[in-house]
Tab-separated table of C-alpha atoms and ligand atoms in Angstrom:
chain	number	residue	atom	x	y	z
A	1	MET	CA	29.663	53.018	42.345
A	2	ALA	CA	27.014	56.263	41.834
A	3	SER	CA	27.003	55.937	37.951
A	4	MET	CA	26.201	52.112	38.361
A	5	LYS	CA	23.273	52.786	40.102
A	6	LYS	CA	22.163	55.337	37.756
A	7	SER	CA	22.188	52.473	34.500
A	8	ILE	CA	20.013	50.132	37.250
A	9	ARG	CA	17.382	52.813	37.344
A	10	GLU	CA	17.878	53.329	33.802
A	11	ASN	CA	17.591	49.664	32.909
A	12	ALA	CA	13.955	49.748	34.796
A	13	GLY	CA	12.525	52.094	32.118
A	14	PHE	CA	12.695	54.522	29.056
A	15	PRO	CA	14.513	54.320	26.858
A	16	ARG	CA	15.366	50.596	26.966
A	17	VAL	CA	11.371	49.452	27.596
A	18	ARG	CA	9.171	51.101	24.855
A	19	LEU	CA	5.535	49.961	24.840
A	20	ARG	CA	4.977	51.056	21.793
A	21	ARG	CA	7.014	48.076	19.736
A	22	ASN	CA	4.331	45.259	20.669
A	23	ARG	CA	1.679	47.973	19.063
A	24	LYS	CA	3.559	48.543	15.848
A	25	SER	CA	1.335	46.615	13.246
A	26	VAL	CA	-1.409	44.841	12.968
A	27	TRP	CA	-0.011	41.216	13.357
A	28	SER	CA	1.657	42.359	16.268
A	29	ARG	CA	-1.478	43.806	17.833
A	30	ARG	CA	-3.212	40.509	17.034
A	31	LEU	CA	-0.105	38.334	18.652
A	32	VAL	CA	-0.167	40.410	22.194
A	33	ALA	CA	-4.148	41.089	22.497
A	34	GLU	CA	-5.140	39.701	25.990
A	35	ASN	CA	-8.879	39.511	25.230
A	36	ARG	CA	-11.000	37.881	22.107
A	37	LEU	CA	-14.343	38.159	21.210
A	38	SER	CA	-16.009	35.107	18.876
A	39	ALA	CA	-19.532	34.308	18.288
A	40	ASP	CA	-19.340	31.918	21.551
A	41	ASP	CA	-19.399	35.215	23.706
A	42	LEU	CA	-22.626	36.020	22.491
A	43	ILE	CA	-26.188	35.577	23.720
A	44	LEU	CA	-29.291	37.162	21.628
A	45	PRO	CA	-32.266	38.300	23.403
A	46	LEU	CA	-35.047	38.200	21.322
A	47	PHE	CA	-39.078	39.287	21.656
A	48	VAL	CA	-41.624	37.479	20.523
A	49	THR	CA	-45.568	38.637	19.688
A	50	GLN	CA	-48.458	36.873	18.573
A	51	GLY	CA	-49.352	35.916	15.353
A	52	GLU	CA	-48.011	34.788	11.950
A	53	ASN	CA	-45.897	36.244	9.553
A	54	LYS	CA	-45.866	39.172	11.502
A	55	LYS	CA	-43.039	41.676	12.431
A	56	THR	CA	-43.000	44.961	14.414
A	57	PRO	CA	-40.733	47.317	15.276
A	58	VAL	CA	-39.344	48.199	18.380
A	59	ALA	CA	-39.587	51.924	18.275
A	60	MET	CA	-36.580	52.696	21.019
A	61	MET	CA	-34.457	50.136	19.362
A	62	PRO	CA	-33.854	50.397	15.530
A	63	GLY	CA	-32.876	46.811	14.115
A	64	VAL	CA	-35.115	45.386	16.707
A	65	PHE	CA	-38.438	43.409	16.088
A	66	ARG	CA	-40.988	41.889	17.611
A	67	LEU	CA	-41.115	38.382	16.134
A	68	SER	CA	-44.052	36.140	15.715
A	69	VAL	CA	-43.298	32.400	16.820
A	70	ASP	CA	-42.705	31.167	12.669
A	71	LEU	CA	-39.974	34.453	12.223
A	72	ALA	CA	-38.762	33.768	15.908
A	73	VAL	CA	-38.047	30.377	15.009
A	74	LYS	CA	-36.186	31.755	11.562
A	75	LYS	CA	-34.117	34.330	13.353
A	76	ILE	CA	-32.751	31.162	15.847
A	77	LYS	CA	-31.969	29.426	12.913
A	78	GLU	CA	-29.882	32.587	11.644
A	79	ALA	CA	-28.079	32.650	15.170
A	80	LYS	CA	-27.579	29.096	15.423
A	81	GLU	CA	-25.514	29.003	11.797
A	82	LEU	CA	-23.784	31.750	12.720
A	83	GLY	CA	-22.029	29.930	15.737
A	84	ILE	CA	-24.504	31.999	18.710
A	85	PRO	CA	-24.539	29.073	21.392
A	86	ALA	CA	-28.146	30.595	22.895
A	87	VAL	CA	-30.749	33.174	22.476
A	88	ALA	CA	-32.975	34.650	25.308
A	89	ILE	CA	-36.682	34.753	24.556
A	90	PHE	CA	-39.360	37.687	26.034
A	91	PRO	CA	-43.132	37.880	25.288
A	92	SER	CA	-44.899	41.033	24.077
A	93	ILE	CA	-48.622	39.875	25.198
A	94	ASP	CA	-52.110	41.609	24.295
A	95	ALA	CA	-53.102	43.880	26.788
A	96	LYS	CA	-56.160	41.837	27.179
A	97	LEU	CA	-54.292	38.722	28.308
A	98	ARG	CA	-52.583	40.792	31.583
A	99	ASP	CA	-53.894	40.821	34.916
A	100	ALA	CA	-53.046	41.480	38.568
A	101	LYS	CA	-52.416	37.902	39.088
A	102	ALA	CA	-50.202	37.589	36.328
A	103	SER	CA	-52.662	34.226	35.040
A	104	GLU	CA	-50.780	34.203	31.715
A	105	ALA	CA	-47.173	33.335	32.568
A	106	VAL	CA	-48.349	30.367	34.467
A	107	ASN	CA	-50.710	28.995	31.036
A	108	ALA	CA	-48.688	25.643	29.625
A	109	LYS	CA	-49.978	27.021	26.037
A	110	ASN	CA	-48.594	31.047	26.544
A	111	LEU	CA	-46.257	32.525	23.764
A	112	ILE	CA	-42.966	31.769	25.454
A	113	CYS	CA	-43.753	27.963	25.884
A	114	GLN	CA	-45.286	27.924	22.245
A	115	THR	CA	-42.222	29.440	20.990
A	116	VAL	CA	-39.961	26.897	23.068
A	117	ALA	CA	-41.604	24.149	21.755
A	118	ALA	CA	-41.961	25.394	17.935
A	119	VAL	CA	-38.095	26.054	18.553
A	120	LYS	CA	-37.138	22.843	19.597
A	121	LYS	CA	-38.862	21.014	17.302
A	122	SER	CA	-36.602	22.415	14.408
A	123	VAL	CA	-33.875	23.856	15.377
A	124	SER	CA	-30.952	21.471	17.486
A	125	ASP	CA	-28.555	22.760	19.527
A	126	ILE	CA	-29.076	26.030	20.276
A	127	GLY	CA	-30.203	27.086	23.968
A	128	ILE	CA	-33.146	28.648	24.983
A	129	ILE	CA	-33.276	30.802	27.769
A	130	THR	CA	-36.536	31.826	29.385
A	131	ASP	CA	-37.051	34.705	31.678
A	132	VAL	CA	-38.577	33.981	34.867
A	133	ALA	CA	-40.629	37.358	36.214
A	134	LEU	CA	-44.271	38.491	36.034
A	135	ASP	CA	-43.875	41.989	34.338
A	136	PRO	CA	-44.779	40.922	30.721
A	137	TYR	CA	-48.033	39.601	32.373
A	138	THR	CA	-49.342	41.622	34.903
A	139	SER	CA	-51.573	44.728	34.304
A	140	HIS	CA	-49.409	46.328	36.815
A	141	GLY	CA	-46.290	45.920	34.903
A	142	GLN	CA	-44.077	45.083	38.049
A	143	ASP	CA	-42.152	41.773	38.177
A	144	GLY	CA	-44.094	40.236	41.250
A	145	LEU	CA	-47.814	40.653	42.900
A	146	VAL	CA	-48.818	43.848	44.364
A	147	LYS	CA	-50.789	44.086	47.654
A	148	ASN	CA	-51.700	47.655	49.206
A	149	GLY	CA	-48.734	49.296	46.827
A	150	GLU	CA	-46.172	46.307	48.284
A	151	ILE	CA	-44.367	43.593	46.199
A	152	LEU	CA	-45.445	40.369	47.686
A	153	ASN	CA	-42.048	37.993	48.056
A	154	ASP	CA	-42.968	34.750	49.084
A	155	GLU	CA	-46.143	34.626	46.998
A	156	THR	CA	-44.636	35.648	43.741
A	157	VAL	CA	-42.034	32.990	44.284
A	158	GLU	CA	-44.808	30.700	44.373
A	159	ILE	CA	-45.677	31.626	41.002
A	160	LEU	CA	-42.467	31.435	39.366
A	161	CYS	CA	-42.293	28.711	40.336
A	162	CYS	CA	-45.250	27.111	38.427
A	163	GLN	CA	-44.022	29.488	35.550
A	164	ALA	CA	-40.487	27.680	35.529
A	165	VAL	CA	-41.966	24.345	35.269
A	166	ILE	CA	-43.920	25.019	32.378
A	167	GLN	CA	-41.074	26.582	30.415
A	168	ALA	CA	-38.812	23.928	31.282
A	169	ARG	CA	-41.896	21.175	30.179
A	170	ALA	CA	-41.780	23.230	26.815
A	171	GLY	CA	-38.381	22.510	26.500
A	172	ALA	CA	-36.471	25.919	28.167
A	173	ASP	CA	-32.849	24.577	28.728
A	174	ILE	CA	-31.571	27.664	31.043
A	175	ILE	CA	-34.353	29.574	33.337
A	176	ALA	CA	-33.156	33.056	33.783
A	177	PRO	CA	-35.112	34.545	36.813
A	178	SER	CA	-34.503	38.062	36.560
A	179	ASP	CA	-37.588	39.284	39.177
A	180	MET	CA	-35.157	39.766	42.022
A	181	MET	CA	-37.326	38.351	44.443
A	182	ASP	CA	-35.684	36.734	47.787
A	183	GLY	CA	-35.172	33.181	48.073
A	184	ARG	CA	-36.219	32.534	44.767
A	185	ILE	CA	-33.047	30.520	42.944
A	186	GLY	CA	-33.538	27.674	45.804
A	187	ALA	CA	-37.339	27.202	45.197
A	188	LEU	CA	-37.272	27.163	41.452
A	189	ARG	CA	-34.125	24.565	42.045
A	190	ASP	CA	-36.465	22.618	44.320
A	191	ALA	CA	-39.888	22.914	41.733
A	192	LEU	CA	-37.502	21.739	38.843
A	193	ASP	CA	-36.164	19.110	40.334
A	194	ALA	CA	-39.593	17.431	41.644
A	195	ALA	CA	-40.876	18.104	38.647
A	196	GLY	CA	-38.035	16.085	37.106
A	197	PHE	CA	-36.014	18.598	35.326
A	198	GLU	CA	-32.781	18.310	37.396
A	199	ALA	CA	-30.769	18.859	34.026
A	200	VAL	CA	-32.610	22.531	33.501
A	201	GLN	CA	-29.607	25.216	34.369
A	202	ILE	CA	-30.603	28.200	36.450
A	203	MET	CA	-29.047	31.594	35.406
A	204	SER	CA	-29.940	33.903	37.964
A	205	TYR	CA	-30.041	37.375	37.100
A	206	ALA	CA	-28.571	37.580	40.700
A	207	ALA	CA	-27.191	41.424	40.633
A	208	LYS	CA	-30.037	42.953	38.857
A	209	TYR	CA	-30.413	47.049	39.339
A	210	ALA	CA	-32.870	49.092	39.343
A	211	SER	CA	-31.498	50.796	36.432
A	212	ASN	CA	-33.080	53.867	33.878
A	213	PHE	CA	-31.189	52.175	30.939
A	214	TYR	CA	-34.283	49.480	30.837
A	215	GLY	CA	-36.680	52.112	29.199
A	216	PRO	CA	-36.483	50.430	25.584
A	217	PHE	CA	-37.331	47.058	26.899
A	218	ARG	CA	-40.275	47.745	28.562
A	219	ASP	CA	-41.539	49.405	25.618
A	220	ALA	CA	-40.978	46.330	23.838
A	221	VAL	CA	-42.642	44.359	25.429
A	222	GLY	CA	-45.417	46.569	26.564
A	223	SER	CA	-45.146	47.371	30.440
A	224	THR	CA	-43.989	50.687	30.378
A	225	LYS	CA	-47.562	52.361	30.334
A	226	ASN	CA	-48.781	49.804	33.032
A	227	LEU	CA	-46.127	50.920	35.192
A	228	GLY	CA	-46.645	54.419	34.912
A	229	LYS	CA	-44.579	56.275	37.737
A	230	ALA	CA	-44.013	53.650	39.933
A	231	ASP	CA	-40.583	51.721	40.284
A	232	LYS	CA	-38.684	48.659	40.903
A	233	LYS	CA	-36.607	50.033	44.161
A	234	THR	CA	-37.990	47.100	46.319
A	235	TYR	CA	-36.744	44.179	44.276
A	236	GLN	CA	-33.827	45.733	42.370
A	237	MET	CA	-30.865	46.829	43.393
A	238	ASP	CA	-30.036	50.360	44.285
A	239	PHE	CA	-27.145	51.453	42.123
A	240	ALA	CA	-25.066	53.128	45.002
A	241	ASN	CA	-23.971	49.729	46.122
A	242	SER	CA	-21.738	47.225	45.118
A	243	ASN	CA	-21.198	44.945	47.916
A	244	GLU	CA	-24.762	43.925	48.867
A	245	ALA	CA	-24.030	42.710	44.800
A	246	LEU	CA	-21.710	40.086	46.476
A	247	ARG	CA	-24.403	39.264	48.715
A	248	GLU	CA	-26.500	38.231	46.512
A	249	VAL	CA	-24.266	36.693	44.150
A	250	ALA	CA	-23.372	34.406	46.793
A	251	LEU	CA	-26.649	33.608	48.226
A	252	ASP	CA	-27.852	32.598	44.523
A	253	ILE	CA	-25.063	30.258	44.326
A	254	ALA	CA	-25.623	28.518	47.544
A	255	GLU	CA	-29.315	28.188	46.447
A	256	GLY	CA	-27.741	26.116	43.787
A	257	ALA	CA	-27.720	28.859	40.736
A	258	ASP	CA	-25.556	27.422	38.114
A	259	MET	CA	-24.672	30.747	36.367
A	260	ILE	CA	-25.031	34.077	37.644
A	261	LEU	CA	-26.070	37.426	35.609
A	262	ILE	CA	-24.836	41.363	36.443
A	263	LYS	CA	-26.948	43.998	34.984
A	264	PRO	CA	-27.029	46.612	33.485
A	265	GLY	CA	-23.610	45.786	31.925
A	266	MET	CA	-21.344	48.941	30.812
A	267	PRO	CA	-22.096	51.153	33.619
A	268	TYR	CA	-21.562	47.956	35.948
A	269	LEU	CA	-18.005	46.764	34.896
A	270	ASP	CA	-17.002	47.303	38.199
A	271	ILE	CA	-19.296	45.002	39.685
A	272	LEU	CA	-18.797	42.282	36.967
A	273	TRP	CA	-15.041	42.198	37.865
A	274	ARG	CA	-15.638	41.872	41.617
A	275	VAL	CA	-17.943	39.173	40.819
A	276	ARG	CA	-15.443	37.409	38.716
A	277	GLU	CA	-12.544	37.798	41.093
A	278	THR	CA	-14.679	36.473	43.707
A	279	PHE	CA	-16.480	33.303	42.796
A	280	HIS	CA	-15.411	31.043	40.179
A	281	VAL	CA	-18.845	30.016	38.544
A	282	PRO	CA	-19.712	31.394	34.923
A	283	VAL	CA	-20.667	34.988	34.937
A	284	PHE	CA	-23.013	36.598	31.907
A	285	SER	CA	-23.578	40.652	31.610
A	286	TYR	CA	-26.043	42.054	29.999
A	287	GLN	CA	-26.025	45.132	27.412
A	288	VAL	CA	-29.276	46.385	28.160
A	289	SER	CA	-31.550	47.981	25.649
A	290	GLY	CA	-30.956	51.401	26.879
A	291	GLU	CA	-27.086	50.753	26.028
A	292	TYR	CA	-28.055	49.427	22.798
A	293	ALA	CA	-30.390	52.451	22.233
A	294	MET	CA	-27.727	54.861	22.622
A	295	ILE	CA	-24.879	53.292	20.709
A	296	LYS	CA	-27.466	52.817	17.566
A	297	ALA	CA	-28.609	56.922	18.370
A	298	ALA	CA	-25.686	58.261	17.996
A	299	GLY	CA	-24.689	56.152	15.103
A	300	SER	CA	-27.739	56.960	12.900
A	301	LEU	CA	-26.175	60.700	13.764
A	302	GLY	CA	-23.092	60.211	12.573
A	303	TRP	CA	-21.851	60.635	16.036
A	304	LEU	CA	-19.933	57.566	16.079
A	305	ASP	CA	-19.076	54.508	14.034
A	306	GLU	CA	-21.940	51.699	15.570
A	307	LYS	CA	-19.789	48.885	14.484
A	308	ALA	CA	-16.463	49.780	15.923
A	309	ALA	CA	-18.497	51.039	19.261
A	310	PHE	CA	-20.167	47.945	19.498
A	311	TYR	CA	-17.392	45.733	18.897
A	312	GLU	CA	-15.514	47.718	21.575
A	313	SER	CA	-18.296	47.551	24.203
A	314	LEU	CA	-18.379	43.878	23.459
A	315	MET	CA	-14.925	43.298	24.112
A	316	ALA	CA	-15.354	45.965	27.382
A	317	PHE	CA	-17.211	42.898	28.760
A	318	LYS	CA	-14.423	40.124	27.729
A	319	ARG	CA	-11.703	42.603	29.935
A	320	ALA	CA	-13.837	42.625	32.513
A	321	GLY	CA	-13.804	38.599	32.878
A	322	ALA	CA	-17.437	38.712	31.201
A	323	THR	CA	-18.101	34.450	30.502
A	324	GLY	CA	-20.374	35.838	27.842
A	325	ILE	CA	-23.030	38.831	26.967
A	326	PHE	CA	-26.632	39.481	26.013
A	327	THR	CA	-26.793	41.261	23.489
A	328	TYR	CA	-29.699	42.666	20.752
A	329	TYR	CA	-26.706	43.485	18.496
A	330	ALA	CA	-25.702	39.411	18.350
A	331	ILE	CA	-26.472	38.482	15.022
A	332	GLU	CA	-25.074	41.829	13.354
A	333	MET	CA	-21.237	41.168	15.449
A	334	ALA	CA	-21.260	37.340	14.795
A	335	ARG	CA	-21.703	38.443	11.049
A	336	GLU	CA	-18.600	40.830	11.710
A	337	LEU	CA	-16.601	38.660	13.632
A	338	ARG	CA	-17.166	35.849	10.879
A	339	GLY	CA	-15.675	38.473	8.302
A	340	GLY	CA	-12.523	38.547	10.610
A	341	LEU	CA	-13.205	41.973	12.574
B	1	PBG	C1	-37.954	41.996	33.377
B	1	PBG	C2	-36.726	42.386	32.576
B	1	PBG	C3	-36.224	43.255	32.210
B	1	PBG	C4	-35.101	43.246	31.489
B	1	PBG	C5	-34.796	41.976	31.297
B	1	PBG	N1	-35.905	41.394	32.128
B	1	PBG	C6	-36.730	44.526	32.415
B	1	PBG	C7	-36.767	45.341	34.081
B	1	PBG	O1	-36.698	44.939	34.971
B	1	PBG	O2	-37.958	46.204	34.195
B	1	PBG	C8	-34.360	44.748	30.624
B	1	PBG	C9	-33.938	44.132	29.589
B	1	PBG	C10	-33.050	45.446	28.713
B	1	PBG	O3	-33.669	46.680	29.482
B	1	PBG	O4	-32.393	45.183	27.530
B	1	PBG	N2	-38.298	41.316	34.417
């Protein structure tokens, strides 16, 4: 009796069970892999700038450039050929075009609208995601209008609606509000529908944190100096919070968001996981500029293998439930995956 109990107990584990068996060879590891990364998972963020045949490096993001419209179109063609389903474009505009009201954001001939129109003319079957927020256009670098040091919510939302409609008119496929004003998803949906753009999708940056990892991006779009010592903590989320992210996501889905974005990426995989488990909508994540810069910097010092580290980090997003990932490394990774990484 006693010996039977002992053998049942042994049945439950070692030495019969050896998890290393499934890991013994490359083919076996491939066979049992729970997640896979493909070009379908990647979204390429791109910085555009005025001019022609112009390419200026973003100092804090080695390998990333601000591209004039013609070169951006070329890059987007390359992304398409590598199987990347969508790109997200961000503008770096002249300082003299920035003002307190972000007037250039609602100029139907602005850099973003020009880029979208040019891409639509020569590249088909790739999604164009445009950012809705005022920071690349304001002289103070905030995502909204400012009055007596306060970021105005409802007045900002009105401008965001105009910004989204002109982007849709230029041909944008997905409008991605990254501003974190309250109520903007519903307002944007109504504005797009009223203008005849029922088919334009909204990818909401629903849970966007006031993060220190956006530094290199602000340098790329030229808002660092304008923002100065100010921060975005009255609208972007406090990184101490997690339940609040679920409230943000629930509201944005109720207001009509088609897809949700969690940002930043790797330090916020817990949020991504919770959102994925709670809601049944496509959930994207953004490996932001600071995350990219960290891996690039360590890679250039020889402190880690850049390619392998990016592959691992992007797989970690998939494991945490990401439908897709914004990454500045999208082209390199898609090329690598094609080669059978
Ligand atoms: C602007 C915006 C930011 C990013 C995307 N859209 C910066 C910010 O909120 O200050 C960050 C992207 C990155 O760091 O890669 N609303």
